[in-house]
PDB file of C-alpha atoms (C1' of nucleotides) in Angstrom:
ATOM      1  CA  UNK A   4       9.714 -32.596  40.645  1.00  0.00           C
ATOM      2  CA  UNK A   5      10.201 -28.825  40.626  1.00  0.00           C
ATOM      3  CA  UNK A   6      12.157 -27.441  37.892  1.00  0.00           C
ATOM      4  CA  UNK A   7      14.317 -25.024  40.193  1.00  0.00           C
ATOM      5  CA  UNK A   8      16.068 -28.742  41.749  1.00  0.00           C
ATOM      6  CA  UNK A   9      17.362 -29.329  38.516  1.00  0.00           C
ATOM      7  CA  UNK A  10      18.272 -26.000  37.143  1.00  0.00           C
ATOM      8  CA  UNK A  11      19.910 -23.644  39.363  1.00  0.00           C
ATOM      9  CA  UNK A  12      19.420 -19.376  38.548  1.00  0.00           C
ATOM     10  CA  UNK A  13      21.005 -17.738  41.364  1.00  0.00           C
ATOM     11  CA  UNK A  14      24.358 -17.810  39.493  1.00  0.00           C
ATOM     12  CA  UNK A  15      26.897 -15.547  38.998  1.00  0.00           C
ATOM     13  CA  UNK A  16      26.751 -13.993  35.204  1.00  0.00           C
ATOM     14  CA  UNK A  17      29.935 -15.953  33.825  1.00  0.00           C
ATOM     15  CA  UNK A  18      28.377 -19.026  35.359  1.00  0.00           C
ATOM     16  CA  UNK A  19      24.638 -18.480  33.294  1.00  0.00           C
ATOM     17  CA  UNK A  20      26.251 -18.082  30.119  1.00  0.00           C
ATOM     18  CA  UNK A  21      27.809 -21.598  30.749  1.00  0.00           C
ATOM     19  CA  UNK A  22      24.912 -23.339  31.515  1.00  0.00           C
ATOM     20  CA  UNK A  23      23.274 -21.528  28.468  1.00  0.00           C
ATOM     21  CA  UNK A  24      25.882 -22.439  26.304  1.00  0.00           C
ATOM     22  CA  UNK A  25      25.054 -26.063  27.486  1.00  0.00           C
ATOM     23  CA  UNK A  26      21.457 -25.886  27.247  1.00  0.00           C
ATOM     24  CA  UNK A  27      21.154 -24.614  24.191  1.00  0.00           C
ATOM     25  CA  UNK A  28      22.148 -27.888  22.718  1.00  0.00           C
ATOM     26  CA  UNK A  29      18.825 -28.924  24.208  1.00  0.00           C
ATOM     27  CA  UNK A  30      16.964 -26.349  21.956  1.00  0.00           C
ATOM     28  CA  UNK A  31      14.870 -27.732  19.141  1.00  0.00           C
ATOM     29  CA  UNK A  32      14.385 -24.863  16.339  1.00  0.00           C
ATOM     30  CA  UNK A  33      11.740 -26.518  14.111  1.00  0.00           C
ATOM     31  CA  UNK A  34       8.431 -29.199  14.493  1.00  0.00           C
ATOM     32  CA  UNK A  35       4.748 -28.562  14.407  1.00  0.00           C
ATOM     33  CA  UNK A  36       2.831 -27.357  17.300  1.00  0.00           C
ATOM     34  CA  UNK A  37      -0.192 -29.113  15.828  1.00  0.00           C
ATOM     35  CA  UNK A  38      -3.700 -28.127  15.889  1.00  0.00           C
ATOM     36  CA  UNK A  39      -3.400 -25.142  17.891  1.00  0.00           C
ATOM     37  CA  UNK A  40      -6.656 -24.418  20.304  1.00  0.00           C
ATOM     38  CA  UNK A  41      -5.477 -22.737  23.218  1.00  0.00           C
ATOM     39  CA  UNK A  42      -2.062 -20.444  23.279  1.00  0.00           C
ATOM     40  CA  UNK A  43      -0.588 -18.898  26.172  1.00  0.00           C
ATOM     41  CA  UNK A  44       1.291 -15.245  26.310  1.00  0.00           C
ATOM     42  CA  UNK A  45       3.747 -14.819  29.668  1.00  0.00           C
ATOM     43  CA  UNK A  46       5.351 -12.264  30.840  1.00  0.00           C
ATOM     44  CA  UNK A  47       6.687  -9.945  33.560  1.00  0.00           C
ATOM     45  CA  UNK A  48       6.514  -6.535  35.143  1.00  0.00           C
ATOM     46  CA  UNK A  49       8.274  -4.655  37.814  1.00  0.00           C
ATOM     47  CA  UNK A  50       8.458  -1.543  39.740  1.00  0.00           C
ATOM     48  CA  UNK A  51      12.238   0.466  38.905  1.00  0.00           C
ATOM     49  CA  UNK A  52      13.796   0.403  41.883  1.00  0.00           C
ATOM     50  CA  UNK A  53      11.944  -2.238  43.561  1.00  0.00           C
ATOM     51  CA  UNK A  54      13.721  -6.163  42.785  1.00  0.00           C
ATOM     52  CA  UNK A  55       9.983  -7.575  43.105  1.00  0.00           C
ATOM     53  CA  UNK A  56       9.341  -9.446  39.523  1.00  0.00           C
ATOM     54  CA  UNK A  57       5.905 -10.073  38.885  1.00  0.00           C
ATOM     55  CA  UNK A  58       5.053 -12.780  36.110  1.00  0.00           C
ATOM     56  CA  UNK A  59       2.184 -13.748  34.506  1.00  0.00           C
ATOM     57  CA  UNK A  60       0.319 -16.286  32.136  1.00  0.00           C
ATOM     58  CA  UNK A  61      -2.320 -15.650  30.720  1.00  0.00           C
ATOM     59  CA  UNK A  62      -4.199 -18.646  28.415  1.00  0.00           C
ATOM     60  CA  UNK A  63      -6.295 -17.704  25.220  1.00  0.00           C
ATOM     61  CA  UNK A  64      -8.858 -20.109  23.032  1.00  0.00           C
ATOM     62  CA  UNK A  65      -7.579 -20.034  19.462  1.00  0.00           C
ATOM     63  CA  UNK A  66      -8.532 -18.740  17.079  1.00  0.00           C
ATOM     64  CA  UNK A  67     -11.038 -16.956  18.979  1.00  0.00           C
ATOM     65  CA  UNK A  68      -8.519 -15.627  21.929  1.00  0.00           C
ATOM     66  CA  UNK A  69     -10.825 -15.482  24.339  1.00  0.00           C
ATOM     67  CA  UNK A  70      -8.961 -14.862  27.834  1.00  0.00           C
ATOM     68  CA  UNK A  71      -9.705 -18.795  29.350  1.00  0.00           C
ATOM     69  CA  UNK A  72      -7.118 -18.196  32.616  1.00  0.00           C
ATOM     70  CA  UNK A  73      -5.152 -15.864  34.153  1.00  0.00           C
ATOM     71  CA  UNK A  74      -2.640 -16.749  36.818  1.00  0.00           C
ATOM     72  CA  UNK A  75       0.481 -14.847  38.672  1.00  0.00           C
ATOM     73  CA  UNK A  76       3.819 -15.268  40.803  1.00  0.00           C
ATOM     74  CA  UNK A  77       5.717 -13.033  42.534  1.00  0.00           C
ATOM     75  CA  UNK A  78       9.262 -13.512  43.172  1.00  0.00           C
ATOM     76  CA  UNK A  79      12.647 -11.609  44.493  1.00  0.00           C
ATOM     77  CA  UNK A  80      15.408 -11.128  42.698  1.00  0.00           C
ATOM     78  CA  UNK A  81      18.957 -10.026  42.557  1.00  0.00           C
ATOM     79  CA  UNK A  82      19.827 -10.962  39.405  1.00  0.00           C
ATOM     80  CA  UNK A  83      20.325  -7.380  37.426  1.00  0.00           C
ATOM     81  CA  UNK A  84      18.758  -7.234  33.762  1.00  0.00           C
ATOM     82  CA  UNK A  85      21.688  -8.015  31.406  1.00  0.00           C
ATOM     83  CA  UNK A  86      21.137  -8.270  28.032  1.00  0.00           C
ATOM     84  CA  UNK A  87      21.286 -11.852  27.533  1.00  0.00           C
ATOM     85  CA  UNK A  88      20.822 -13.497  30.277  1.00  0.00           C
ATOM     86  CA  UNK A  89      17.064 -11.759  30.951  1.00  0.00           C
ATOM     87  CA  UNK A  90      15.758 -15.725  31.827  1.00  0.00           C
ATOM     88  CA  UNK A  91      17.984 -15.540  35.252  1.00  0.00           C
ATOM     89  CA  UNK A  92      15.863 -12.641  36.335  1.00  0.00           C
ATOM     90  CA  UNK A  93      12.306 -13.333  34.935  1.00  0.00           C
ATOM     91  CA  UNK A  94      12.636 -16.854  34.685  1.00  0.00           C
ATOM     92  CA  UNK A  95      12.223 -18.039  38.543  1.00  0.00           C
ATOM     93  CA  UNK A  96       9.090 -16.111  38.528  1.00  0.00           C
ATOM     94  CA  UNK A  97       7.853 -17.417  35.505  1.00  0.00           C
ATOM     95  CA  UNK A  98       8.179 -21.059  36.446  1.00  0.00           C
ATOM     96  CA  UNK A  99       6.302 -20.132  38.818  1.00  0.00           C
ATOM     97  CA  UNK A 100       2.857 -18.327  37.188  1.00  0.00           C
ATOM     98  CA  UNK A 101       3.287 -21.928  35.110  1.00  0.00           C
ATOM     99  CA  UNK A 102       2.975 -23.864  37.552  1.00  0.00           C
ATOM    100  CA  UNK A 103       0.125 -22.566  38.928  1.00  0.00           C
ATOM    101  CA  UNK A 104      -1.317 -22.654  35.518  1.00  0.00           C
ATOM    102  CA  UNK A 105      -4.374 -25.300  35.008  1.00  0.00           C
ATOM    103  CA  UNK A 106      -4.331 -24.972  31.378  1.00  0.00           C
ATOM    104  CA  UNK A 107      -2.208 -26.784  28.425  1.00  0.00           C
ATOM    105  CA  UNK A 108      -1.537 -24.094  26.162  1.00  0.00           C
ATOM    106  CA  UNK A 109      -0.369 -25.856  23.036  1.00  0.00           C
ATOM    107  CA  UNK A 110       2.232 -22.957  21.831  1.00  0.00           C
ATOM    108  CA  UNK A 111       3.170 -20.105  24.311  1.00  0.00           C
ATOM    109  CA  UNK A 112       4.131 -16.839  23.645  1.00  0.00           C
ATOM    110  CA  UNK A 113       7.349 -15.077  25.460  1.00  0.00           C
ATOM    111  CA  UNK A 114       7.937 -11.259  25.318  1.00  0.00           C
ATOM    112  CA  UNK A 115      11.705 -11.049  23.963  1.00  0.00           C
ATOM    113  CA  UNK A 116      13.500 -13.411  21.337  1.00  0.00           C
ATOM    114  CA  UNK A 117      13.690 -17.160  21.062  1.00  0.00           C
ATOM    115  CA  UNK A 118      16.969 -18.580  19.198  1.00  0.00           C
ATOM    116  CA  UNK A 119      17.303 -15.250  17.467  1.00  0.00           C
ATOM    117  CA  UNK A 120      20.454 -14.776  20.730  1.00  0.00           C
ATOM    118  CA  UNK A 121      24.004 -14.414  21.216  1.00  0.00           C
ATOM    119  CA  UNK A 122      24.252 -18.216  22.331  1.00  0.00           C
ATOM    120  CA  UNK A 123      21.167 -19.484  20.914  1.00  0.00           C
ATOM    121  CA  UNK A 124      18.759 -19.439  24.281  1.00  0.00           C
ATOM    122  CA  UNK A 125      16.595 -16.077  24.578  1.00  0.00           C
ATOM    123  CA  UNK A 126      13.936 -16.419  26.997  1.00  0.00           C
ATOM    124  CA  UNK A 127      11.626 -18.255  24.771  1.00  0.00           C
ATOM    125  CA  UNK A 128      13.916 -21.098  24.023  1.00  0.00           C
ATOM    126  CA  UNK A 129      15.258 -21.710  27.535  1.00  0.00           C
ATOM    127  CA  UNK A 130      11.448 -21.622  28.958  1.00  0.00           C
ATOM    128  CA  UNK A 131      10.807 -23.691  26.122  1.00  0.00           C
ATOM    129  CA  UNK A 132      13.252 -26.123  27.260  1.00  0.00           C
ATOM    130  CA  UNK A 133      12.242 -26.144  30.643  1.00  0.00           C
ATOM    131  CA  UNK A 134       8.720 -26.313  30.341  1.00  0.00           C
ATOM    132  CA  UNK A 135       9.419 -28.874  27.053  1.00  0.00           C
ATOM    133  CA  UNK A 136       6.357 -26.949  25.565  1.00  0.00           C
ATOM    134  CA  UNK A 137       6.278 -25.292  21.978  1.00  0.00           C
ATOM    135  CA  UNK A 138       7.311 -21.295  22.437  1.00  0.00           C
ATOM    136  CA  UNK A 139       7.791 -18.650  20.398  1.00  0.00           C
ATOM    137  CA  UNK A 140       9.359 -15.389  20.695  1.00  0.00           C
ATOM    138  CA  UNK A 141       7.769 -11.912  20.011  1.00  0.00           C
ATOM    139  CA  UNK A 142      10.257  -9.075  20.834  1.00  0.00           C
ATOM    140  CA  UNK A 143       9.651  -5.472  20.515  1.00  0.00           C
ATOM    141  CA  UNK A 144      13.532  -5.083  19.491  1.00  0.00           C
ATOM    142  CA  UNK A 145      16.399  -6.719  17.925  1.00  0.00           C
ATOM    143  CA  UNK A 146      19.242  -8.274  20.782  1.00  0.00           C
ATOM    144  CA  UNK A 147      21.370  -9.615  17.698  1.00  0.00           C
ATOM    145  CA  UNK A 148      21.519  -9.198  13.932  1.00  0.00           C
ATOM    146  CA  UNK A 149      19.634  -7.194  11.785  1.00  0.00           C
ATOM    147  CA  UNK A 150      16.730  -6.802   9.314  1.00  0.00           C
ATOM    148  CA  UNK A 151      15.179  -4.703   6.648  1.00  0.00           C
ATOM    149  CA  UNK A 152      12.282  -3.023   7.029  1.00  0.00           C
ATOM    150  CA  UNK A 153       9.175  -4.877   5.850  1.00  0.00           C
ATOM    151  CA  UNK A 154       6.772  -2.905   4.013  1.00  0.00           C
ATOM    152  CA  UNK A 155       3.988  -0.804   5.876  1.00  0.00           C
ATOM    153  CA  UNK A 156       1.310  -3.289   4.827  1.00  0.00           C
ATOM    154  CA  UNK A 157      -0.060  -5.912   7.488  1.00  0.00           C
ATOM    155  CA  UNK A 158       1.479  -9.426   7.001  1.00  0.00           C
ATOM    156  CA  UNK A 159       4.849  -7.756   5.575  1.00  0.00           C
ATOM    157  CA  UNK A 160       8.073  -9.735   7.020  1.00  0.00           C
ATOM    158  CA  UNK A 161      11.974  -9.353   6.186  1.00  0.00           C
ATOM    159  CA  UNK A 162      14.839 -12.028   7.587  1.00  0.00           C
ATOM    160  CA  UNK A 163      16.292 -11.248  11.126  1.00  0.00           C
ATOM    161  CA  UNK A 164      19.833 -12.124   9.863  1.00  0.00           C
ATOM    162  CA  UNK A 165      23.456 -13.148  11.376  1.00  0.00           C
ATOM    163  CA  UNK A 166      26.236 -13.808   9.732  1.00  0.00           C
ATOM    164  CA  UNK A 167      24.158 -14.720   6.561  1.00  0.00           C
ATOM    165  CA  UNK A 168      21.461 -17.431   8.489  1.00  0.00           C
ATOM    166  CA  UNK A 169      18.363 -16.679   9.382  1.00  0.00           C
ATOM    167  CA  UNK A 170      17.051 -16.553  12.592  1.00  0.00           C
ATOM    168  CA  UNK A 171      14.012 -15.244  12.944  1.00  0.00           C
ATOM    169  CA  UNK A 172      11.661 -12.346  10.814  1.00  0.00           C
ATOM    170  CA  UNK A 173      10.758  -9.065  11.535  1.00  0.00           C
ATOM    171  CA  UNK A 174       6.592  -8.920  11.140  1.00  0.00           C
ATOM    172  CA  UNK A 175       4.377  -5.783  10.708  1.00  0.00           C
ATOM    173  CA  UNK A 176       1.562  -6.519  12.714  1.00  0.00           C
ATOM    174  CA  UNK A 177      -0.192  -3.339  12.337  1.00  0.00           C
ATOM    175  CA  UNK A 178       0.019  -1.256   9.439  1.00  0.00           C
ATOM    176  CA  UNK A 179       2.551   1.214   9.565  1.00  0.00           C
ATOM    177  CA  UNK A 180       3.463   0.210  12.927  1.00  0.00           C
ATOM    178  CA  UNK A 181       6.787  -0.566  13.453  1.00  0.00           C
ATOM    179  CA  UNK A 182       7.114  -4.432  13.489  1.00  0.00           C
ATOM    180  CA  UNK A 183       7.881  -6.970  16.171  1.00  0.00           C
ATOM    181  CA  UNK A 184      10.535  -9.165  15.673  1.00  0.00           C
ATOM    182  CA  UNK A 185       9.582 -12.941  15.626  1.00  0.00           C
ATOM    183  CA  UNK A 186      11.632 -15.825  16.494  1.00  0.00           C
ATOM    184  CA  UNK A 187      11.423 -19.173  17.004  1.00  0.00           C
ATOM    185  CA  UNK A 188      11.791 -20.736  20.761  1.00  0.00           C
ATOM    186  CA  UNK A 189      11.337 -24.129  20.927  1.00  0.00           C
ATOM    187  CA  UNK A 190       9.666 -27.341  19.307  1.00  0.00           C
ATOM    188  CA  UNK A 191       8.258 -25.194  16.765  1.00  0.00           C
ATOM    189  CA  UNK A 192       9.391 -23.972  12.741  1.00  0.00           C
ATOM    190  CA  UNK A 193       9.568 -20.031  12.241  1.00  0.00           C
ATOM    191  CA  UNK A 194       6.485 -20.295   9.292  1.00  0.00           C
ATOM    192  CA  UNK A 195       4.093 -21.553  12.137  1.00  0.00           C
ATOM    193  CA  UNK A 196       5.168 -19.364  14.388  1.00  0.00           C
ATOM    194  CA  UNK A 197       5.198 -16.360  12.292  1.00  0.00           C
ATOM    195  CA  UNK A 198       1.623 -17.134  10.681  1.00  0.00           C
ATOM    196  CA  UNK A 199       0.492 -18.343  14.484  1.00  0.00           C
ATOM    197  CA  UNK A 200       1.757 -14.110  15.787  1.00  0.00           C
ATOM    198  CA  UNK A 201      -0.031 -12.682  12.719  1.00  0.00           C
ATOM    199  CA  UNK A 202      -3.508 -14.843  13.054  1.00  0.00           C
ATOM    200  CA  UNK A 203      -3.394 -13.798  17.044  1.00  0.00           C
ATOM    201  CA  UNK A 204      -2.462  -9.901  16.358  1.00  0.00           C
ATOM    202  CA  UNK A 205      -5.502  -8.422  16.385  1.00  0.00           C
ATOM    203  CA  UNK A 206      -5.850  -4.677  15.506  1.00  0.00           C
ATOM    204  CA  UNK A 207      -2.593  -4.048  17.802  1.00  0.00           C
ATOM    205  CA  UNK A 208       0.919  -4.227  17.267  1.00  0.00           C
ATOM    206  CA  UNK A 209       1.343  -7.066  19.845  1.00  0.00           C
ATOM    207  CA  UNK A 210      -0.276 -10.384  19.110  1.00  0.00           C
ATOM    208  CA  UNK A 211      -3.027 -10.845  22.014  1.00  0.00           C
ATOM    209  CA  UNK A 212      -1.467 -13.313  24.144  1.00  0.00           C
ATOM    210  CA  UNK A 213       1.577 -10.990  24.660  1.00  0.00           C
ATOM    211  CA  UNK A 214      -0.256  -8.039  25.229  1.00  0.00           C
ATOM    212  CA  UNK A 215      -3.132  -9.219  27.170  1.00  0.00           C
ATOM    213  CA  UNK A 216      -0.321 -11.114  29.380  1.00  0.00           C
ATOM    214  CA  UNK A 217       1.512  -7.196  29.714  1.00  0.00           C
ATOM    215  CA  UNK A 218      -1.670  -5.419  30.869  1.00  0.00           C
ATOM    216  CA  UNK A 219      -2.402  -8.730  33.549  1.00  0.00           C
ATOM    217  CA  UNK A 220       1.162  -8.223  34.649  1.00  0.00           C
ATOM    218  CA  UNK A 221       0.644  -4.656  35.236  1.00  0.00           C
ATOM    219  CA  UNK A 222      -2.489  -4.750  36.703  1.00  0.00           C
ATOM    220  CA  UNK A 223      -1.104  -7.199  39.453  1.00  0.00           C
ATOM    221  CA  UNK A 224       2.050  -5.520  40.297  1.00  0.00           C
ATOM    222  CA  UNK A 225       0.043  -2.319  40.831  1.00  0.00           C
ATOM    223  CA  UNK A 226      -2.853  -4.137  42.698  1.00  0.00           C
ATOM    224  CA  UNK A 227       0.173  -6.108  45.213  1.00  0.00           C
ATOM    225  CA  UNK A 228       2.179  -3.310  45.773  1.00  0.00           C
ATOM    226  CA  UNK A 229      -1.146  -0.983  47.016  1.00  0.00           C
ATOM    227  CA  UNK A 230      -2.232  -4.225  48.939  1.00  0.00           C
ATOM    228  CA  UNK A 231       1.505  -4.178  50.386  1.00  0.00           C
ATOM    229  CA  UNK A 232       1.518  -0.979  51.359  1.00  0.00           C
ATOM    230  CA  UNK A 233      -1.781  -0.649  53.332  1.00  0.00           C
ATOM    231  CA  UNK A 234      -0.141  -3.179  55.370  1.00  0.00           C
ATOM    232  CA  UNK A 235       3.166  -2.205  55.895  1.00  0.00           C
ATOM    233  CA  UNK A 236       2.550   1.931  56.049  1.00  0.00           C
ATOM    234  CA  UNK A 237      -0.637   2.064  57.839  1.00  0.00           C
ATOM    235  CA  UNK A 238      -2.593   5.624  57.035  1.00  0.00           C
ATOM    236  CA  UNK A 239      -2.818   8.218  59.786  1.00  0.00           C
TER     237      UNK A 239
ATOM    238  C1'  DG B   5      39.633  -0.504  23.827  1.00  0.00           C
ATOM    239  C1'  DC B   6      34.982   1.209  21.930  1.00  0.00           C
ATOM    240  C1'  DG B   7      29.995   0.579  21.261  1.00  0.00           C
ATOM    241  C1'  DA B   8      25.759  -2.459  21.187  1.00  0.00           C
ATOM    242  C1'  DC B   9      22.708  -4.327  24.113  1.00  0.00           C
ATOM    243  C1'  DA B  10      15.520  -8.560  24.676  1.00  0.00           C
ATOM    244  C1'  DG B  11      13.131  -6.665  29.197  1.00  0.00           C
TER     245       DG B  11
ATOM    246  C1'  DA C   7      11.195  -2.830  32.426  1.00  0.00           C
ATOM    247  C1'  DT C   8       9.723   1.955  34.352  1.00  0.00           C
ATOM    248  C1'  DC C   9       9.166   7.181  34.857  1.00  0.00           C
ATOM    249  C1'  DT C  10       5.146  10.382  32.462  1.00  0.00           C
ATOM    250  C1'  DT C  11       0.945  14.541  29.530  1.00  0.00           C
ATOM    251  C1'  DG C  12       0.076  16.076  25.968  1.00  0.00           C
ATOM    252  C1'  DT C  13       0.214  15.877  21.243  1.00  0.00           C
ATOM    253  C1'  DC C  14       0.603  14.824  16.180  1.00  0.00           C
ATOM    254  C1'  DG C  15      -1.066  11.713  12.509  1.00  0.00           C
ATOM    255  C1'  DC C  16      -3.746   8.002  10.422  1.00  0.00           C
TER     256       DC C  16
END
DNA sequence: GCGACAG
DNA sequence: ATCTTGTCGC
């Protein structure tokens, strides 16, 4: 059965933050993703004014992370971004690219935060849920709490703290580069999934599956919306 | 009431 | 997220 029968997203704001309030309960912060051989990065990409989300998965052997499968979904939306409730605007697209996926990543990667979230459910944990599938976040910035800067070597990490817990770890991936901040999603403990985004960032700031998952995304937004326009605005 | 605020 | 060219530093 689809996903979208059970779990409605064209909701009004006030209405999304009560079902995340209620599926966050469902949100497992911890476990082992086991021997890890294939991970997954997803993600999604859009033109400014246009309400066109394209999403993306894109699989990766480990610890190789060599590209295996690439996949895509285009949806509309009129959900805006709101900082908080990003899952109600990416997520119906995302469900998508996954189900068209072939492959059974064994942890996937999101691009934003897991449980590190005002209620608990970044995008991470509530595709985590959804998909019942080990995720982890890897966000470029904080949405809640703070942290101290790790040092400038590789493999540095300080707490992503709130209210004295922690939830999540800021990681230099990259010398000198500022870090990305790391938390956990779903079905999954924050020392696996902090080692599992150091072993996959190679020479980049962004661990592979995440970026290679960004450049797919923008690579098919650009490639649909010149295919859409040949066909809509024919050249004189 | 005033800011902060993933992508 | 996206708009955008060159430019400074490792």
């Amino acid at each position: 059965m689809d996903i979208r029968e059970t779990h409605p997203f064209d909701l009004a704001p006030a209405e999304a933050i009560r079902l995340q309030e209620r599926l966050r309960k469902q949100v497992r912060p911890s476990g082992d993703a086991g021997k890890v051989s294939l991970v997954a990065g997803a993600d999604a990409s859009y033109t400014k004014g246009d309400d066109v989300i394209h999403a993306v998965v894109v699989a990766l052997r480990y610890p190789d992370l060599t590209v295996v499968e690439r996949v895509s979904a285009a949806t509309v939306t009129t959900f805006p971004y709101i900082p908080g409730l990003l899952t109600f605007r990416e997520g119906p697209a995302l469900i998508e690219a996954f189900r068209r996926l072939r492959s059974e990543p064994d942890v996937i990667f999101f691009d934003g935060q897991g449980i590190a979230h005002p209620r608990g459910l970044g995008i991470a944990s509530h595709m985590g849920v959804l998909l019942d599938r080990p995720t982890v976040g890897v966000a470029k910035s904080l949405l809640v709490g703070t942290a101290a800067e790790p040092a400038v070597e590789r493999g540095s990490t300080a707490p992503m703290l709130r209210d004295g817990e922690t939830i999540g770890m800021a990681v230099r991936t990259k010398e000198r580069v500022k870090p990305v901040y790391v938390s956990v999603g779903h079905r999954i403990d924050l020392v696996q999934a902090v080692d599992l985004v150091l072993s996959a960032a190679r020479g980049y700031r962004l661990p592979e599956p995440t970026r290679q998952a960004h450049l797919y995304a923008n690579t098919v937004r650009r490639e649909r919306g010149r295919g859409e326009r040949q066909t809509s605005l024919p050249t004189r």
